[in-house]
CSV table of C-alpha atoms and ligand atoms in Angstrom, one decimal:
chain,number,residue,atom,x,y,z
A,1,MET,CA,44.9,-101.9,43.2
A,2,THR,CA,46.7,-103.2,40.1
A,3,GLU,CA,47.3,-100.0,38.2
A,4,GLY,CA,50.7,-98.7,37.2
A,5,ASN,CA,53.7,-100.6,38.3
A,6,PHE,CA,52.4,-101.3,41.8
A,7,VAL,CA,50.8,-104.7,41.5
A,8,ASP,CA,49.7,-106.4,44.6
A,9,TYR,CA,47.4,-109.1,43.3
A,10,VAL,CA,48.1,-111.8,40.6
A,11,LYS,CA,46.6,-115.1,39.6
A,12,ILE,CA,48.8,-117.8,38.3
A,13,HIS,CA,48.3,-121.4,37.1
A,14,VAL,CA,51.0,-123.5,38.4
A,15,PHE,CA,52.1,-126.9,37.1
A,16,SER,CA,54.8,-129.1,38.6
A,17,GLY,CA,56.7,-131.5,36.4
A,18,LYS,CA,55.6,-135.1,35.8
A,19,GLY,CA,57.9,-137.8,37.0
A,20,GLY,CA,60.0,-139.6,34.4
A,21,LYS,CA,59.2,-143.1,33.4
A,22,GLY,CA,61.1,-146.0,34.8
A,23,SER,CA,62.9,-148.0,32.2
A,24,ALA,CA,62.0,-151.7,31.4
A,25,HIS,CA,65.3,-152.2,29.6
A,26,LEU,CA,66.9,-155.7,29.5
A,27,HIS,CA,70.6,-155.9,29.5
A,28,ARG,CA,72.0,-157.4,26.3
A,29,GLU,CA,75.6,-158.0,25.5
A,30,LYS,CA,77.5,-160.2,23.1
A,31,TYR,CA,78.2,-163.6,24.7
A,32,ILE,CA,76.0,-162.9,27.7
A,33,THR,CA,72.7,-164.6,27.2
A,34,LYS,CA,70.7,-163.5,30.1
A,35,GLY,CA,71.8,-160.0,31.2
A,36,GLY,CA,68.7,-159.4,33.2
A,37,PRO,CA,66.7,-156.2,33.8
A,38,ASP,CA,68.8,-153.0,34.1
A,39,GLY,CA,66.2,-150.2,33.4
A,40,GLY,CA,66.9,-147.1,35.6
A,41,ASP,CA,64.4,-145.0,37.5
A,42,GLY,CA,62.7,-142.0,36.1
A,43,GLY,CA,63.7,-138.6,37.6
A,44,ARG,CA,61.5,-136.5,39.8
A,45,GLY,CA,59.5,-133.8,38.1
A,46,GLY,CA,60.4,-130.2,39.0
A,47,HIS,CA,58.6,-128.6,41.9
A,48,VAL,CA,57.1,-125.1,41.7
A,49,ILE,CA,58.4,-123.2,44.7
A,50,VAL,CA,57.4,-119.8,46.0
A,51,LYS,CA,60.4,-118.0,47.5
A,52,GLY,CA,60.6,-114.9,49.6
A,53,ASN,CA,62.9,-112.1,48.4
A,54,GLU,CA,63.5,-109.0,50.5
A,55,ASN,CA,64.5,-107.0,47.5
A,56,LEU,CA,61.1,-107.2,45.8
A,57,TRP,CA,58.4,-104.8,46.7
A,58,THR,CA,55.6,-105.6,44.4
A,59,LEU,CA,54.3,-108.5,42.3
A,60,PHE,CA,54.7,-106.5,39.1
A,61,HIS,CA,57.3,-108.9,37.7
A,62,LEU,CA,54.5,-111.6,37.8
A,63,LYS,CA,51.8,-109.4,36.2
A,64,PHE,CA,52.0,-111.1,32.8
A,65,LYS,CA,53.0,-114.5,34.1
A,66,ARG,CA,49.8,-116.5,33.7
A,67,HIS,CA,51.4,-120.0,33.9
A,68,VAL,CA,54.4,-121.3,35.7
A,69,LYS,CA,55.5,-124.8,34.6
A,70,ALA,CA,58.3,-126.8,36.0
A,71,GLU,CA,60.2,-129.3,33.9
A,72,HIS,CA,59.3,-133.0,33.7
A,73,GLY,CA,61.6,-135.6,35.0
A,74,GLY,CA,63.7,-137.5,32.5
A,75,ASN,CA,63.0,-141.2,31.8
A,76,GLY,CA,65.2,-143.9,33.2
A,77,SER,CA,67.4,-145.8,30.7
A,78,LYS,CA,69.6,-148.8,30.4
A,79,GLN,CA,72.4,-149.7,32.8
A,80,ARG,CA,70.3,-148.6,35.7
A,81,SER,CA,70.8,-145.0,34.7
A,82,SER,CA,68.3,-142.6,36.3
A,83,GLY,CA,66.5,-139.9,34.4
A,84,ALA,CA,67.4,-136.4,35.2
A,85,GLN,CA,65.4,-134.5,37.8
A,86,GLY,CA,63.2,-131.8,36.3
A,87,THR,CA,64.4,-128.4,37.1
A,88,ASP,CA,62.5,-126.7,39.9
A,89,GLU,CA,60.7,-123.5,39.0
A,90,TYR,CA,60.8,-120.5,41.4
A,91,ILE,CA,58.2,-117.8,41.8
A,92,HIS,CA,60.0,-115.0,43.7
A,93,VAL,CA,57.8,-112.8,45.8
A,94,PRO,CA,58.2,-109.9,48.3
A,95,LEU,CA,57.9,-110.5,52.0
A,96,GLY,CA,54.3,-110.2,53.1
A,97,THR,CA,52.9,-112.2,50.1
A,98,VAL,CA,49.9,-114.3,50.9
A,99,ILE,CA,49.3,-117.4,48.8
A,100,ARG,CA,45.7,-118.4,48.3
A,101,ASP,CA,44.0,-121.2,46.5
A,102,THR,CA,42.2,-119.4,43.8
A,103,GLU,CA,39.2,-121.7,43.8
A,104,THR,CA,38.5,-121.8,47.5
A,105,ASN,CA,40.2,-118.5,48.4
A,106,GLU,CA,41.8,-120.3,51.3
A,107,ILE,CA,45.2,-119.1,52.6
A,108,ILE,CA,47.8,-121.8,51.8
A,109,LYS,CA,50.8,-119.9,53.1
A,110,GLU,CA,52.3,-116.6,53.9
A,111,ILE,CA,55.8,-115.7,52.9
A,112,THR,CA,57.4,-113.5,55.6
A,113,GLU,CA,61.1,-114.2,55.4
A,114,ASP,CA,63.9,-113.7,52.9
A,115,GLY,CA,64.9,-117.0,51.4
A,116,GLN,CA,61.8,-118.8,52.7
A,117,GLU,CA,60.7,-121.5,50.3
A,118,PHE,CA,57.4,-123.1,50.0
A,119,ILE,CA,56.6,-125.9,47.5
A,120,ILE,CA,53.3,-125.0,46.0
A,121,ALA,CA,53.2,-127.9,43.5
A,122,GLU,CA,55.3,-130.9,44.1
A,123,GLY,CA,57.0,-132.6,41.2
A,124,GLY,CA,55.7,-136.1,40.4
A,125,LYS,CA,57.9,-139.0,41.6
A,126,GLY,CA,59.8,-140.8,38.9
A,127,GLY,CA,58.8,-144.4,38.2
A,128,LEU,CA,61.0,-147.2,39.3
A,129,GLY,CA,63.0,-149.1,36.7
A,130,ASN,CA,62.4,-152.8,36.0
A,131,TRP,CA,65.4,-154.1,37.9
A,132,HIS,CA,63.6,-153.3,41.2
A,133,PHE,CA,61.0,-155.9,40.3
A,134,LYS,CA,63.3,-158.7,39.7
A,135,SER,CA,62.5,-161.7,41.9
A,136,SER,CA,63.1,-165.4,42.1
A,137,THR,CA,59.9,-166.0,40.2
A,138,ASN,CA,60.5,-163.3,37.7
A,139,GLN,CA,64.0,-162.9,36.6
A,140,THR,CA,63.3,-160.6,33.6
A,141,PRO,CA,60.5,-158.3,34.5
A,142,ARG,CA,59.4,-156.3,31.5
A,143,TYR,CA,57.5,-154.0,33.7
A,144,ALA,CA,58.6,-150.6,35.0
A,145,GLN,CA,56.6,-147.9,36.8
A,146,PRO,CA,55.3,-144.9,34.9
A,147,GLY,CA,56.2,-141.5,36.4
A,148,ILE,CA,53.6,-139.8,38.6
A,149,ASP,CA,51.8,-136.8,37.2
A,150,GLY,CA,52.7,-133.4,38.3
A,151,GLN,CA,50.2,-131.2,40.2
A,152,GLN,CA,48.2,-128.4,38.9
A,153,VAL,CA,47.2,-125.6,41.3
A,154,ASP,CA,45.6,-122.2,40.7
A,155,ILE,CA,47.0,-119.7,43.1
A,156,THR,CA,46.4,-116.1,43.9
A,157,LEU,CA,49.2,-114.1,45.3
A,158,GLU,CA,48.4,-111.0,47.3
A,159,LEU,CA,50.6,-108.5,48.9
A,160,LYS,CA,49.7,-107.3,52.3
A,161,VAL,CA,50.3,-103.8,53.5
A,162,LEU,CA,53.8,-103.8,55.0
A,163,ALA,CA,53.1,-101.4,57.8
A,164,ASP,CA,50.2,-99.2,58.8
A,165,VAL,CA,52.1,-96.0,59.0
A,166,GLY,CA,55.1,-95.0,56.8
A,167,LEU,CA,57.4,-92.2,58.0
A,168,VAL,CA,58.2,-89.8,55.2
A,169,GLY,CA,60.8,-87.1,55.6
A,170,PHE,CA,64.1,-85.7,54.5
A,171,PRO,CA,67.2,-87.3,55.9
A,172,ASN,CA,68.0,-86.2,59.5
A,173,ALA,CA,64.3,-85.3,60.2
A,174,GLY,CA,64.2,-87.5,63.3
A,175,LYS,CA,62.3,-90.4,61.8
A,176,SER,CA,64.4,-93.1,63.5
A,177,THR,CA,64.4,-91.3,66.8
A,178,LEU,CA,60.6,-91.1,66.7
A,179,LEU,CA,60.4,-94.9,65.9
A,180,SER,CA,62.7,-95.5,68.9
A,181,VAL,CA,60.5,-93.6,71.3
A,182,ILE,CA,57.1,-94.9,70.2
A,183,THR,CA,58.1,-98.5,69.6
A,184,ALA,CA,60.6,-101.0,71.0
A,185,ALA,CA,62.7,-100.8,67.8
A,186,LYS,CA,66.3,-99.7,68.2
A,187,PRO,CA,67.2,-98.1,64.9
A,188,LYS,CA,70.5,-96.4,64.4
A,189,ILE,CA,70.2,-92.6,65.1
A,190,ALA,CA,72.9,-90.0,64.2
A,191,ASN,CA,73.2,-86.4,63.4
A,192,TYR,CA,74.0,-86.9,59.7
A,193,GLU,CA,72.0,-87.7,56.6
A,194,PHE,CA,71.2,-91.3,55.4
A,195,THR,CA,71.8,-92.9,58.7
A,196,THR,CA,69.0,-95.2,57.9
A,197,LEU,CA,69.8,-97.3,54.8
A,198,LYS,CA,67.1,-100.0,55.2
A,199,PRO,CA,63.6,-99.7,56.5
A,200,ASN,CA,63.0,-100.5,60.2
A,201,LEU,CA,59.7,-101.7,61.4
A,202,GLY,CA,58.3,-101.0,64.9
A,203,ILE,CA,55.1,-102.0,66.6
A,204,VAL,CA,53.3,-99.3,68.6
A,205,GLN,CA,51.5,-100.7,71.6
A,206,TYR,CA,48.4,-98.5,71.6
A,207,ARG,CA,46.3,-98.2,74.8
A,208,ASP,CA,45.4,-101.7,76.0
A,209,PHE,CA,45.8,-104.5,73.5
A,210,GLN,CA,45.9,-102.6,70.3
A,211,THR,CA,48.9,-102.3,68.1
A,212,PHE,CA,49.9,-100.8,64.8
A,213,VAL,CA,53.1,-101.0,62.8
A,214,VAL,CA,55.3,-98.1,61.8
A,215,ALA,CA,57.9,-98.2,59.1
A,216,ASP,CA,61.0,-96.0,59.3
A,217,ILE,CA,62.2,-95.4,55.8
A,218,PRO,CA,65.4,-93.9,54.6
A,219,GLY,CA,65.2,-90.2,54.0
A,220,ILE,CA,63.8,-88.8,50.8
A,221,ILE,CA,65.4,-86.0,48.9
A,222,GLU,CA,64.5,-83.9,45.9
A,223,GLY,CA,64.9,-86.1,42.8
A,224,ALA,CA,64.2,-89.3,44.7
A,225,ALA,CA,61.6,-90.3,42.2
A,226,GLU,CA,64.3,-90.3,39.5
A,227,GLY,CA,66.6,-92.3,41.7
A,228,ARG,CA,68.5,-89.7,43.6
A,229,GLY,CA,69.7,-90.5,47.1
A,230,LEU,CA,68.7,-94.0,47.8
A,231,GLY,CA,66.5,-94.1,44.8
A,232,HIS,CA,63.4,-96.0,44.1
A,233,ARG,CA,64.0,-98.7,46.7
A,234,PHE,CA,62.5,-96.9,49.6
A,235,LEU,CA,59.7,-95.2,47.8
A,236,ARG,CA,58.4,-98.7,47.1
A,237,HIS,CA,58.0,-99.2,50.9
A,238,ILE,CA,55.7,-96.3,51.1
A,239,GLU,CA,53.3,-97.9,48.6
A,240,ARG,CA,52.7,-100.5,51.1
A,241,ASN,CA,51.7,-98.2,54.0
A,242,SER,CA,48.1,-97.3,54.5
A,243,THR,CA,48.9,-93.9,56.2
A,244,LEU,CA,51.7,-91.5,55.6
A,245,LEU,CA,53.3,-89.6,58.5
A,246,PHE,CA,55.3,-86.7,57.1
A,247,LEU,CA,58.1,-85.6,59.5
A,248,ILE,CA,59.5,-82.1,59.1
A,249,PRO,CA,61.9,-80.7,61.6
A,250,SER,CA,60.9,-77.5,63.3
A,251,ASP,CA,64.2,-75.9,62.4
A,252,ALA,CA,63.7,-76.4,58.7
A,253,LYS,CA,64.1,-73.2,56.7
A,254,ASP,CA,60.7,-73.5,55.2
A,255,ILE,CA,58.3,-76.2,56.4
A,256,LYS,CA,55.8,-75.8,53.7
A,257,GLU,CA,58.5,-76.0,51.0
A,258,GLN,CA,59.9,-79.2,52.4
A,259,TYR,CA,56.5,-80.7,52.6
A,260,ASP,CA,55.8,-79.7,49.0
A,261,ILE,CA,59.0,-81.3,47.8
A,262,LEU,CA,58.2,-84.5,49.7
A,263,VAL,CA,54.7,-84.7,48.3
A,264,ASP,CA,55.9,-83.9,44.8
A,265,GLU,CA,58.5,-86.7,44.9
A,266,LEU,CA,55.8,-89.2,46.1
A,267,ARG,CA,53.4,-88.0,43.3
A,268,ARG,CA,56.0,-88.3,40.7
A,269,TYR,CA,56.9,-91.7,41.8
A,270,ASN,CA,53.3,-93.0,41.9
A,271,PRO,CA,50.3,-90.7,41.7
A,272,GLU,CA,48.3,-93.2,43.7
A,273,LEU,CA,50.2,-92.3,46.8
A,274,MET,CA,48.2,-89.1,46.8
A,275,ASP,CA,45.2,-91.1,47.8
A,276,LYS,CA,46.7,-92.2,51.1
A,277,ASP,CA,45.8,-90.5,54.4
A,278,ARG,CA,48.4,-88.0,55.6
A,279,LEU,CA,49.4,-86.5,58.9
A,280,ILE,CA,52.2,-84.0,59.3
A,281,ALA,CA,54.4,-83.9,62.4
A,282,ILE,CA,56.6,-81.0,63.0
A,283,SER,CA,59.5,-82.8,64.8
A,284,LYS,CA,62.2,-81.5,67.1
A,285,SER,CA,59.7,-79.0,68.4
A,286,ASP,CA,61.7,-78.7,71.6
A,287,LEU,CA,63.9,-76.4,69.6
A,288,LEU,CA,61.0,-73.8,69.5
A,289,ASP,CA,60.0,-71.4,72.2
A,290,GLU,CA,56.3,-70.8,72.7
A,291,GLU,CA,56.4,-67.5,70.8
A,292,LEU,CA,58.0,-69.1,67.7
A,293,LYS,CA,55.6,-72.0,67.9
A,294,ALA,CA,52.5,-69.7,67.9
A,295,GLU,CA,53.9,-67.8,65.0
A,296,MET,CA,54.5,-71.0,63.1
A,297,LYS,CA,51.0,-72.3,63.9
A,298,SER,CA,49.3,-69.3,62.4
A,299,GLN,CA,51.4,-69.7,59.3
A,300,LEU,CA,50.9,-73.5,58.9
A,301,ASP,CA,47.2,-73.3,59.5
A,302,LYS,CA,47.0,-71.3,56.3
A,303,GLU,CA,49.6,-73.3,54.3
A,304,LEU,CA,49.1,-77.0,55.0
A,305,ASP,CA,46.3,-79.0,53.4
A,306,PHE,CA,46.4,-81.9,55.9
A,307,PRO,CA,46.3,-82.0,59.7
A,308,TYR,CA,49.5,-81.4,61.5
A,309,LEU,CA,50.9,-81.4,65.1
A,310,PHE,CA,54.1,-80.6,66.9
A,311,ILE,CA,56.1,-83.4,68.5
A,312,SER,CA,59.4,-83.8,70.2
A,313,SER,CA,60.9,-87.3,70.6
A,314,VAL,CA,63.7,-85.9,72.8
A,315,ALA,CA,61.4,-84.1,75.2
A,316,GLN,CA,58.6,-86.7,74.7
A,317,LYS,CA,56.1,-84.1,73.8
A,318,GLY,CA,53.0,-84.6,71.6
A,319,LEU,CA,53.7,-88.3,71.3
A,320,GLN,CA,50.4,-89.5,72.8
A,321,GLU,CA,48.5,-87.1,70.7
A,322,LEU,CA,50.3,-88.4,67.7
A,323,LYS,CA,49.5,-92.0,68.5
A,324,ASP,CA,45.9,-91.1,69.1
A,325,LYS,CA,45.6,-89.3,65.8
A,326,LEU,CA,47.3,-92.2,63.9
A,327,TRP,CA,45.0,-94.7,65.5
A,328,GLN,CA,42.0,-92.7,64.6
A,329,MET,CA,43.1,-92.4,61.0
A,330,LEU,CA,43.8,-96.2,60.8
A,331,ASN,CA,40.5,-97.2,62.2
B,1,LIG,N1,66.4,-81.6,69.5
B,1,LIG,C1,65.9,-82.7,68.9
B,1,LIG,N2,66.7,-83.5,68.2
B,1,LIG,C2,66.2,-84.6,67.6
B,1,LIG,C3,64.9,-85.0,67.9
B,1,LIG,N3,64.6,-86.2,67.2
B,1,LIG,C4,65.8,-86.5,66.6
B,1,LIG,N4,66.7,-85.5,66.8
B,1,LIG,C5,68.1,-85.5,66.3
B,1,LIG,O1,68.1,-85.4,64.9
B,1,LIG,C6,69.2,-86.2,64.4
B,1,LIG,C7,68.7,-87.1,63.3
B,1,LIG,O2,67.9,-88.1,63.9
B,1,LIG,P1,67.5,-89.5,63.2
B,1,LIG,O3,66.4,-90.0,64.0
B,1,LIG,O4,68.7,-90.3,63.0
B,1,LIG,O5,66.9,-88.9,61.8
B,1,LIG,P2,66.4,-89.7,60.6
B,1,LIG,O6,65.2,-89.0,60.0
B,1,LIG,O7,66.1,-91.1,60.9
B,1,LIG,O8,67.6,-89.6,59.6
B,1,LIG,P3,68.1,-90.5,58.3
B,1,LIG,O9,68.0,-91.9,58.8
B,1,LIG,O10,69.4,-90.1,58.1
B,1,LIG,O11,67.1,-90.2,57.2
B,1,LIG,C8,69.9,-86.9,65.6
B,1,LIG,O12,71.0,-86.2,65.9
B,1,LIG,C9,68.8,-86.9,66.6
B,1,LIG,O13,69.3,-86.9,67.9
B,1,LIG,C10,64.0,-84.2,68.8
B,1,LIG,O14,62.9,-84.5,69.0
B,1,LIG,N5,64.6,-83.0,69.2
B,2,LIG,MG1,67.0,-92.8,60.3
């Protein structure tokens, strides 16, 4: 998928800088006849470094970047002065980026942490200046080392899905509470909107040795696609989930309306989100009595276009059924 502004796959040619030449300079000064060698070392060529950045969510900023070149090292010069080090070049990537060798398709590295740095192409070493080669038998070496060439690597960057299931809902819908009861995560929970400001991930231990990852995302409000509420930042997370779990509280005035607003925001943000699998959970169903629930069911059966179920994190109801359903959708 490389359409629109969600880019999760790019190929880049990477070149590190060549090392600077060592200098073969001979010291000359008035009245000093044999100054001797004083050529400085060449500077190291710049590295190309891939660096994790938790504020990035796609590889879109690299879409048109075919080449990344680091600077060459400076040459050494007289008076043993070393050449400047070539500036390192950074490729900033979101967490969950896999670096592959384009030719062999082998995984070179996976970037998982903010600030993590990986040198993908090492800058060439600078050559040594001639004064290093001075010896008893050669007092004035006219030889200095050349710099070592930089490296050239073709890499493919690929973004992995961040979590299998993304929780989608208005603020206060009970998303964090659900995460806290189906995983070991301990997100902040409170009875006000925008308690969650940053996504939380949790791992669901499913049956025996199976697991899947759920992402708790800050609440979405009408206008989110235009940047209202917490803006674009969290909608980007959803692009990286393979299944969407809509959470709508049973005490919502109109469940279908809330669902429609959420779907609409997602569509306006990125129409491709409509291709993802959806499940709808009516949360806080402990607030309903059986009669009300039955009434709601007959209504929702007509209104909703995707499967739904009733859950209660507080009363621990419907949670196994929910996990079963999600597992089934993911596999
Ligand atoms: N009765 C009942 N209350 C619940 C249930 N789940 C969550 N709540 C309450 O709903 C309120 C909001 O819960 P959160 O889990 O913080 O909601 P959220 O969707 O993460 O909210 P934001 O992070 O603000 O978007 C809290 O007061 C919870 O105790 C439930 O199953 N039943
Ligand atoms: Mg929350």
